[in-house]
C-alpha atoms as one frame of an Amber mdcrd trajectory, in Angstrom:
protein
  -0.023   0.010   0.009   1.300   3.526  -0.901   0.249   6.594   0.966   0.300
  10.071  -0.579  -0.945  12.803   1.810  -4.270  11.509   3.135  -4.786   9.001
   0.268  -3.908   5.369   0.056  -3.413   3.266  -3.102  -3.487  -0.539  -2.720
  -3.031  -1.400  -6.418  -2.848   0.209  -9.828  -6.654  -0.088 -10.100  -6.897
   2.645  -7.477  -5.241   5.085  -9.847  -7.207   7.022 -12.553  -6.438   6.040
 -16.096  -6.826   9.650 -17.417  -4.550  12.275 -15.820  -3.191  15.757 -16.549
   0.407  15.669 -17.398   3.136  18.181 -16.528   6.166  18.070 -18.912   9.406
  19.334 -17.392  12.950  18.510 -18.361  15.484  17.322 -15.784  12.733  17.081
 -13.111  12.436  13.706 -11.503   9.578  12.543  -9.188   9.804   9.088  -7.516
   7.546   7.046  -5.173   7.417   8.269  -1.541   9.287  11.468  -2.204   8.070
  15.031  -1.909   8.399  17.683  -4.718   7.562  21.336  -4.005   6.516  23.277
  -7.143   5.944  26.965  -7.813   3.152  27.246 -10.474   2.721  30.509 -12.271
   1.800  29.899 -16.028  -1.940  30.053 -16.768  -2.003  26.582 -18.421  -0.540
  24.974 -15.256  -2.737  26.973 -12.968  -5.648  25.545 -14.786  -4.049  22.019
 -14.613  -3.695  22.300 -10.823  -7.328  23.586 -10.387  -8.533  20.567 -12.527
  -6.554  18.272 -10.265  -7.774  19.768  -7.017 -11.390  19.277  -8.284 -10.824
  15.650  -9.126  -8.351  13.198  -7.529  -5.531  15.643  -6.963  -3.146  13.525
  -9.241  -0.928  14.806 -12.006   1.809  13.094 -14.034   5.360  14.351 -14.110
   7.032  13.466 -17.322   9.978  14.654 -19.378  10.114  15.701 -22.974  11.562
  13.089 -25.454  14.413  15.293 -26.653  16.616  17.956 -25.020  15.981  20.381
 -27.778  12.365  20.478 -26.737  13.294  21.985 -23.377  12.282  25.470 -24.282
   8.758  24.375 -25.212   7.879  21.591 -22.785   4.354  22.765 -22.320   3.703
  23.339 -26.076   0.743  25.318 -27.186  -2.827  24.129 -27.335  -5.614  24.697
 -29.794  -3.345  24.337 -32.834  -0.944  27.296 -32.157   2.030  25.011 -32.406
   2.824  21.227 -31.937   3.670  20.339 -28.310   6.833  18.356 -27.776   6.847
  14.606 -27.833   7.073  12.991 -24.426   9.005  10.148 -22.857   6.995   6.922
 -22.422   7.539   6.668 -18.705   6.714   9.313 -15.918   5.705   9.382 -12.289
   2.382  10.239 -10.767   2.188  12.598  -7.791  -0.743  13.594  -5.515  -1.090
  17.192  -4.431  -0.529  16.899  -0.733  -0.230  20.635  -0.006  -1.695  23.616
  -1.765  -1.316  27.357  -1.173  -2.059  30.649  -2.984   0.500  33.452  -2.796
  -1.748  36.345  -3.537   0.158  37.405  -6.643  -1.317  34.787  -8.942   1.026
  31.965  -8.176   0.200  28.639  -6.564   2.605  26.688  -4.382   2.074  22.906
  -4.286   3.827  19.788  -2.877   3.567  16.570  -4.932   3.757  13.211  -3.099
   5.211  10.664  -5.394   2.861   7.535  -5.818   4.186   5.312  -8.553   5.493
   5.379 -12.055   3.323   5.114 -15.174   3.549   4.295 -18.856   2.093   6.780
 -21.193  -0.472   5.098 -23.462  -1.816   8.063 -25.558  -2.484  11.640 -25.280
  -6.073  12.806 -25.567  -7.431  15.442 -27.887  -8.627  18.109 -25.669  -9.480
  21.864 -25.625  -7.924  22.334 -22.277  -4.808  24.560 -21.772  -2.972  21.683
 -20.304  -2.311  18.171 -21.661  -4.390  15.026 -20.717  -3.183  11.467 -21.148
  -4.181   7.918 -20.788  -1.689   6.043 -18.610  -1.137   2.566 -17.251   0.640
   1.711 -13.939   0.307  -2.096 -14.001   4.018  -2.696 -14.785   5.018  -0.598
 -11.808   2.742  -2.114  -9.111   5.760  -2.828  -6.959   6.212   0.980  -6.555
   3.141   0.884  -4.379   4.920  -1.463  -1.797   6.925   0.596   0.604  10.516
  -0.452   0.833  10.285  -2.975  -1.931  13.755  -4.244  -2.928  15.693  -1.932
  -0.530  17.413  -4.898   1.076  19.452  -5.325  -2.150  20.710  -1.689  -2.128
  24.449  -1.319  -1.729  24.021   1.412   0.962  27.790   1.608   1.663  28.587
   2.167  -1.960  25.876   4.751  -2.337  27.126   6.664   0.742  30.724   6.486
  -0.544  29.630   7.992  -3.954  27.591  10.701  -1.986  30.649  11.701   0.091
  32.778  11.970  -3.147  30.167  14.158  -4.739  29.905  16.359  -1.702  33.708
  16.784  -1.415  34.082  17.549  -5.208  31.448  20.254  -5.023  32.311  21.738
  -1.574  28.851  20.784  -0.292  27.422  19.759   3.049  24.769  17.416   4.061
  22.739  16.643   7.221  24.257  13.254   8.114  21.803  12.736  10.959  18.925
  12.795   8.528  20.889  10.624   6.096  21.481   8.005   8.788  17.769   7.971
   9.563  16.649   7.571   5.959  15.658   4.143   4.709  17.459   2.758   1.630
  14.436   3.552  -0.542  14.201   7.221   0.615  17.957   7.669   0.380  18.198
   6.220  -3.264  15.120   8.055  -4.481  15.839  11.420  -2.869  19.532  11.438
  -4.184  18.281  10.517  -7.625  15.818  13.399  -7.560  18.391  15.959  -6.254
  21.154  14.852  -8.669  22.206  17.665 -11.041  22.135  15.530 -14.152  20.528
  15.817 -17.625  17.359  14.529 -19.280  18.899  11.190 -20.365  20.372  10.493
 -16.973  17.220  11.461 -15.053  15.099   9.208 -17.412  17.518   6.246 -16.806
  17.217   6.667 -13.078  13.307   6.827 -13.364  13.110   3.784 -15.568  15.493
   1.564 -13.517  13.935  -1.828 -13.083  14.641  -2.067  -9.411  15.743   0.142
  -6.466  19.148  -1.534  -6.390  19.618  -0.943 -10.036  18.619   2.733  -9.601
  21.302   3.091  -6.925  23.830   1.355  -9.210  22.878   3.674 -12.066  23.230
   6.832  -9.802  26.685   5.580  -8.671  27.926   5.011 -12.196  26.628   8.416
 -13.453  28.133  10.254 -10.600  31.510   8.407 -10.929  31.529   9.406 -14.635
  30.757  13.041 -13.876  33.405  13.159 -11.222  36.033  11.556 -13.432  35.330
  14.117 -16.226  35.344  17.097 -13.779  31.690  17.891 -14.519  30.856  18.655
 -10.904  28.566  21.635 -11.022  26.021  21.573  -8.134  24.563  23.630  -5.297
  26.545  24.602  -2.302  24.378  22.833   0.219  22.313  19.648   0.153  19.645
  19.089   2.914
Protein backbone atom coordinates (compact mmCIF):
# COMPACT_ATOMS: atom_id res chain seq x y z
CA UNK A 1 0.00 0.00 0.00
CA UNK A 2 1.23 3.47 -0.90
CA UNK A 3 0.27 6.60 1.00
CA UNK A 4 0.36 10.06 -0.58
CA UNK A 5 -0.95 12.74 1.74
CA UNK A 6 -4.25 11.45 3.11
CA UNK A 7 -4.83 9.02 0.24
CA UNK A 8 -3.94 5.33 0.06
CA UNK A 9 -3.37 3.22 -3.04
CA UNK A 10 -3.50 -0.57 -2.74
CA UNK A 11 -3.08 -1.41 -6.43
CA UNK A 12 -2.83 0.23 -9.86
CA UNK A 13 -6.61 -0.13 -10.10
CA UNK A 14 -6.92 2.62 -7.48
CA UNK A 15 -5.23 5.09 -9.83
CA UNK A 16 -7.21 6.93 -12.54
CA UNK A 17 -6.44 6.03 -16.14
CA UNK A 18 -6.79 9.63 -17.40
CA UNK A 19 -4.57 12.27 -15.81
CA UNK A 20 -3.23 15.76 -16.53
CA UNK A 21 0.47 15.65 -17.38
CA UNK A 22 3.15 18.20 -16.54
CA UNK A 23 6.14 18.04 -18.93
CA UNK A 24 9.38 19.28 -17.37
CA UNK A 25 12.95 18.54 -18.38
CA UNK A 26 15.45 17.32 -15.78
CA UNK A 27 12.72 17.10 -13.13
CA UNK A 28 12.37 13.71 -11.48
CA UNK A 29 9.61 12.54 -9.15
CA UNK A 30 9.80 9.10 -7.54
CA UNK A 31 7.56 7.11 -5.18
CA UNK A 32 7.40 8.25 -1.55
CA UNK A 33 9.30 11.47 -2.21
CA UNK A 34 8.11 15.07 -1.95
CA UNK A 35 8.42 17.67 -4.70
CA UNK A 36 7.61 21.37 -4.09
CA UNK A 37 6.53 23.29 -7.19
CA UNK A 38 5.96 26.99 -7.86
CA UNK A 39 3.15 27.23 -10.43
CA UNK A 40 2.71 30.51 -12.31
CA UNK A 41 1.79 29.86 -15.97
CA UNK A 42 -1.93 30.03 -16.78
CA UNK A 43 -2.01 26.60 -18.37
CA UNK A 44 -0.50 24.97 -15.29
CA UNK A 45 -2.67 26.97 -12.89
CA UNK A 46 -5.61 25.49 -14.85
CA UNK A 47 -4.05 22.04 -14.57
CA UNK A 48 -3.71 22.33 -10.80
CA UNK A 49 -7.29 23.59 -10.45
CA UNK A 50 -8.49 20.62 -12.52
CA UNK A 51 -6.54 18.19 -10.34
CA UNK A 52 -7.82 19.73 -7.12
CA UNK A 53 -11.41 19.29 -8.32
CA UNK A 54 -10.86 15.61 -9.15
CA UNK A 55 -8.38 13.19 -7.54
CA UNK A 56 -5.47 15.64 -7.01
CA UNK A 57 -3.18 13.51 -9.21
CA UNK A 58 -0.89 14.81 -11.97
CA UNK A 59 1.80 13.05 -13.97
CA UNK A 60 5.33 14.39 -14.10
CA UNK A 61 7.07 13.48 -17.36
CA UNK A 62 10.08 14.65 -19.37
CA UNK A 63 10.12 15.70 -23.04
CA UNK A 64 11.56 13.13 -25.41
CA UNK A 65 14.41 15.33 -26.65
CA UNK A 66 16.59 17.94 -25.00
CA UNK A 67 15.95 20.42 -27.82
CA UNK A 68 12.31 20.46 -26.71
CA UNK A 69 13.30 21.95 -23.37
CA UNK A 70 12.28 25.49 -24.26
CA UNK A 71 8.78 24.40 -25.20
CA UNK A 72 7.96 21.62 -22.76
CA UNK A 73 4.41 22.80 -22.34
CA UNK A 74 3.73 23.34 -26.02
CA UNK A 75 0.72 25.31 -27.18
CA UNK A 76 -2.83 24.10 -27.31
CA UNK A 77 -5.62 24.66 -29.80
CA UNK A 78 -3.36 24.39 -32.85
CA UNK A 79 -0.97 27.28 -32.15
CA UNK A 80 2.02 24.94 -32.38
CA UNK A 81 2.83 21.28 -31.89
CA UNK A 82 3.62 20.37 -28.29
CA UNK A 83 6.82 18.37 -27.84
CA UNK A 84 6.86 14.60 -27.84
CA UNK A 85 7.13 12.99 -24.43
CA UNK A 86 9.02 10.13 -22.84
CA UNK A 87 7.01 6.94 -22.40
CA UNK A 88 7.50 6.69 -18.64
CA UNK A 89 6.75 9.27 -15.95
CA UNK A 90 5.71 9.34 -12.30
CA UNK A 91 2.37 10.16 -10.70
CA UNK A 92 2.15 12.57 -7.82
CA UNK A 93 -0.73 13.58 -5.57
CA UNK A 94 -1.07 17.20 -4.48
CA UNK A 95 -0.56 16.90 -0.72
CA UNK A 96 -0.19 20.64 -0.02
CA UNK A 97 -1.68 23.65 -1.80
CA UNK A 98 -1.32 27.36 -1.16
CA UNK A 99 -2.05 30.60 -2.99
CA UNK A 100 0.52 33.40 -2.79
CA UNK A 101 -1.76 36.37 -3.49
CA UNK A 102 0.17 37.39 -6.62
CA UNK A 103 -1.32 34.80 -8.95
CA UNK A 104 1.06 31.97 -8.16
CA UNK A 105 0.21 28.64 -6.56
CA UNK A 106 2.61 26.66 -4.38
CA UNK A 107 2.05 22.92 -4.22
CA UNK A 108 3.79 19.83 -2.92
CA UNK A 109 3.55 16.60 -4.87
CA UNK A 110 3.78 13.28 -3.03
CA UNK A 111 5.15 10.60 -5.35
CA UNK A 112 2.87 7.58 -5.84
CA UNK A 113 4.18 5.32 -8.61
CA UNK A 114 5.53 5.36 -12.13
CA UNK A 115 3.31 5.14 -15.18
CA UNK A 116 3.57 4.28 -18.85
CA UNK A 117 2.13 6.80 -21.27
CA UNK A 118 -0.45 5.09 -23.48
CA UNK A 119 -1.74 8.03 -25.52
CA UNK A 120 -2.52 11.71 -25.29
CA UNK A 121 -6.11 12.83 -25.51
CA UNK A 122 -7.44 15.38 -27.95
CA UNK A 123 -8.68 18.17 -25.69
CA UNK A 124 -9.54 21.86 -25.67
CA UNK A 125 -7.95 22.38 -22.25
CA UNK A 126 -4.89 24.59 -21.84
CA UNK A 127 -3.00 21.65 -20.38
CA UNK A 128 -2.34 18.14 -21.68
CA UNK A 129 -4.33 15.05 -20.69
CA UNK A 130 -3.18 11.48 -21.19
CA UNK A 131 -4.21 7.89 -20.73
CA UNK A 132 -1.67 6.09 -18.56
CA UNK A 133 -1.12 2.58 -17.21
CA UNK A 134 0.63 1.66 -13.95
CA UNK A 135 0.32 -2.14 -14.03
CA UNK A 136 4.00 -2.69 -14.82
CA UNK A 137 4.97 -0.58 -11.80
CA UNK A 138 2.73 -2.14 -9.15
CA UNK A 139 5.80 -2.78 -6.98
CA UNK A 140 6.17 0.98 -6.58
CA UNK A 141 3.12 0.84 -4.32
CA UNK A 142 4.93 -1.45 -1.84
CA UNK A 143 6.91 0.63 0.64
CA UNK A 144 10.55 -0.41 0.80
CA UNK A 145 10.28 -2.99 -1.96
CA UNK A 146 13.76 -4.23 -2.91
CA UNK A 147 15.66 -1.94 -0.56
CA UNK A 148 17.46 -4.84 1.12
CA UNK A 149 19.43 -5.33 -2.12
CA UNK A 150 20.74 -1.75 -2.22
CA UNK A 151 24.48 -1.26 -1.72
CA UNK A 152 24.06 1.43 0.93
CA UNK A 153 27.79 1.64 1.68
CA UNK A 154 28.62 2.13 -1.99
CA UNK A 155 25.88 4.74 -2.33
CA UNK A 156 27.14 6.72 0.67
CA UNK A 157 30.72 6.50 -0.58
CA UNK A 158 29.59 8.02 -3.87
CA UNK A 159 27.59 10.67 -2.02
CA UNK A 160 30.60 11.73 0.07
CA UNK A 161 32.79 11.94 -3.04
CA UNK A 162 30.19 14.13 -4.75
CA UNK A 163 29.93 16.41 -1.72
CA UNK A 164 33.70 16.77 -1.45
CA UNK A 165 34.07 17.53 -5.17
CA UNK A 166 31.42 20.26 -5.00
CA UNK A 167 32.32 21.72 -1.56
CA UNK A 168 28.87 20.80 -0.29
CA UNK A 169 27.45 19.78 3.05
CA UNK A 170 24.75 17.34 4.11
CA UNK A 171 22.69 16.64 7.21
CA UNK A 172 24.25 13.30 8.12
CA UNK A 173 21.84 12.71 10.99
CA UNK A 174 18.94 12.74 8.53
CA UNK A 175 20.90 10.61 6.08
CA UNK A 176 21.49 8.00 8.79
CA UNK A 177 17.77 7.92 9.62
CA UNK A 178 16.69 7.54 6.00
CA UNK A 179 15.66 4.15 4.67
CA UNK A 180 17.47 2.78 1.64
CA UNK A 181 14.43 3.55 -0.53
CA UNK A 182 14.19 7.17 0.57
CA UNK A 183 17.95 7.63 0.29
CA UNK A 184 18.17 6.25 -3.25
CA UNK A 185 15.09 8.08 -4.52
CA UNK A 186 15.90 11.39 -2.84
CA UNK A 187 19.49 11.43 -4.11
CA UNK A 188 18.27 10.54 -7.60
CA UNK A 189 15.81 13.43 -7.55
CA UNK A 190 18.39 15.92 -6.28
CA UNK A 191 21.14 14.82 -8.65
CA UNK A 192 22.19 17.66 -11.02
CA UNK A 193 22.13 15.57 -14.19
CA UNK A 194 20.51 15.89 -17.58
CA UNK A 195 17.40 14.56 -19.25
CA UNK A 196 18.85 11.21 -20.33
CA UNK A 197 20.41 10.48 -16.95
CA UNK A 198 17.24 11.43 -15.06
CA UNK A 199 15.17 9.22 -17.36
CA UNK A 200 17.53 6.29 -16.81
CA UNK A 201 17.15 6.70 -13.06
CA UNK A 202 13.37 6.83 -13.39
CA UNK A 203 13.14 3.74 -15.58
CA UNK A 204 15.55 1.57 -13.55
CA UNK A 205 13.89 -1.82 -13.09
CA UNK A 206 14.65 -2.07 -9.38
CA UNK A 207 15.72 0.12 -6.48
CA UNK A 208 19.15 -1.52 -6.39
CA UNK A 209 19.61 -0.91 -10.12
CA UNK A 210 18.62 2.75 -9.61
CA UNK A 211 21.31 3.03 -6.93
CA UNK A 212 23.89 1.37 -9.20
CA UNK A 213 22.91 3.69 -12.05
CA UNK A 214 23.24 6.76 -9.84
CA UNK A 215 26.66 5.62 -8.63
CA UNK A 216 27.86 4.98 -12.20
CA UNK A 217 26.58 8.35 -13.50
CA UNK A 218 28.15 10.22 -10.58
CA UNK A 219 31.49 8.44 -10.94
CA UNK A 220 31.53 9.35 -14.64
CA UNK A 221 30.81 13.02 -13.91
CA UNK A 222 33.43 13.13 -11.16
CA UNK A 223 36.01 11.56 -13.46
CA UNK A 224 35.39 14.14 -16.17
CA UNK A 225 35.36 17.05 -13.75
CA UNK A 226 31.71 17.91 -14.50
CA UNK A 227 30.87 18.66 -10.91
CA UNK A 228 28.50 21.62 -11.08
CA UNK A 229 26.08 21.59 -8.18
CA UNK A 230 24.57 23.62 -5.37
CA UNK A 231 26.63 24.55 -2.33
CA UNK A 232 24.41 22.81 0.21
CA UNK A 233 22.32 19.65 0.20
CA UNK A 234 19.66 19.12 2.84
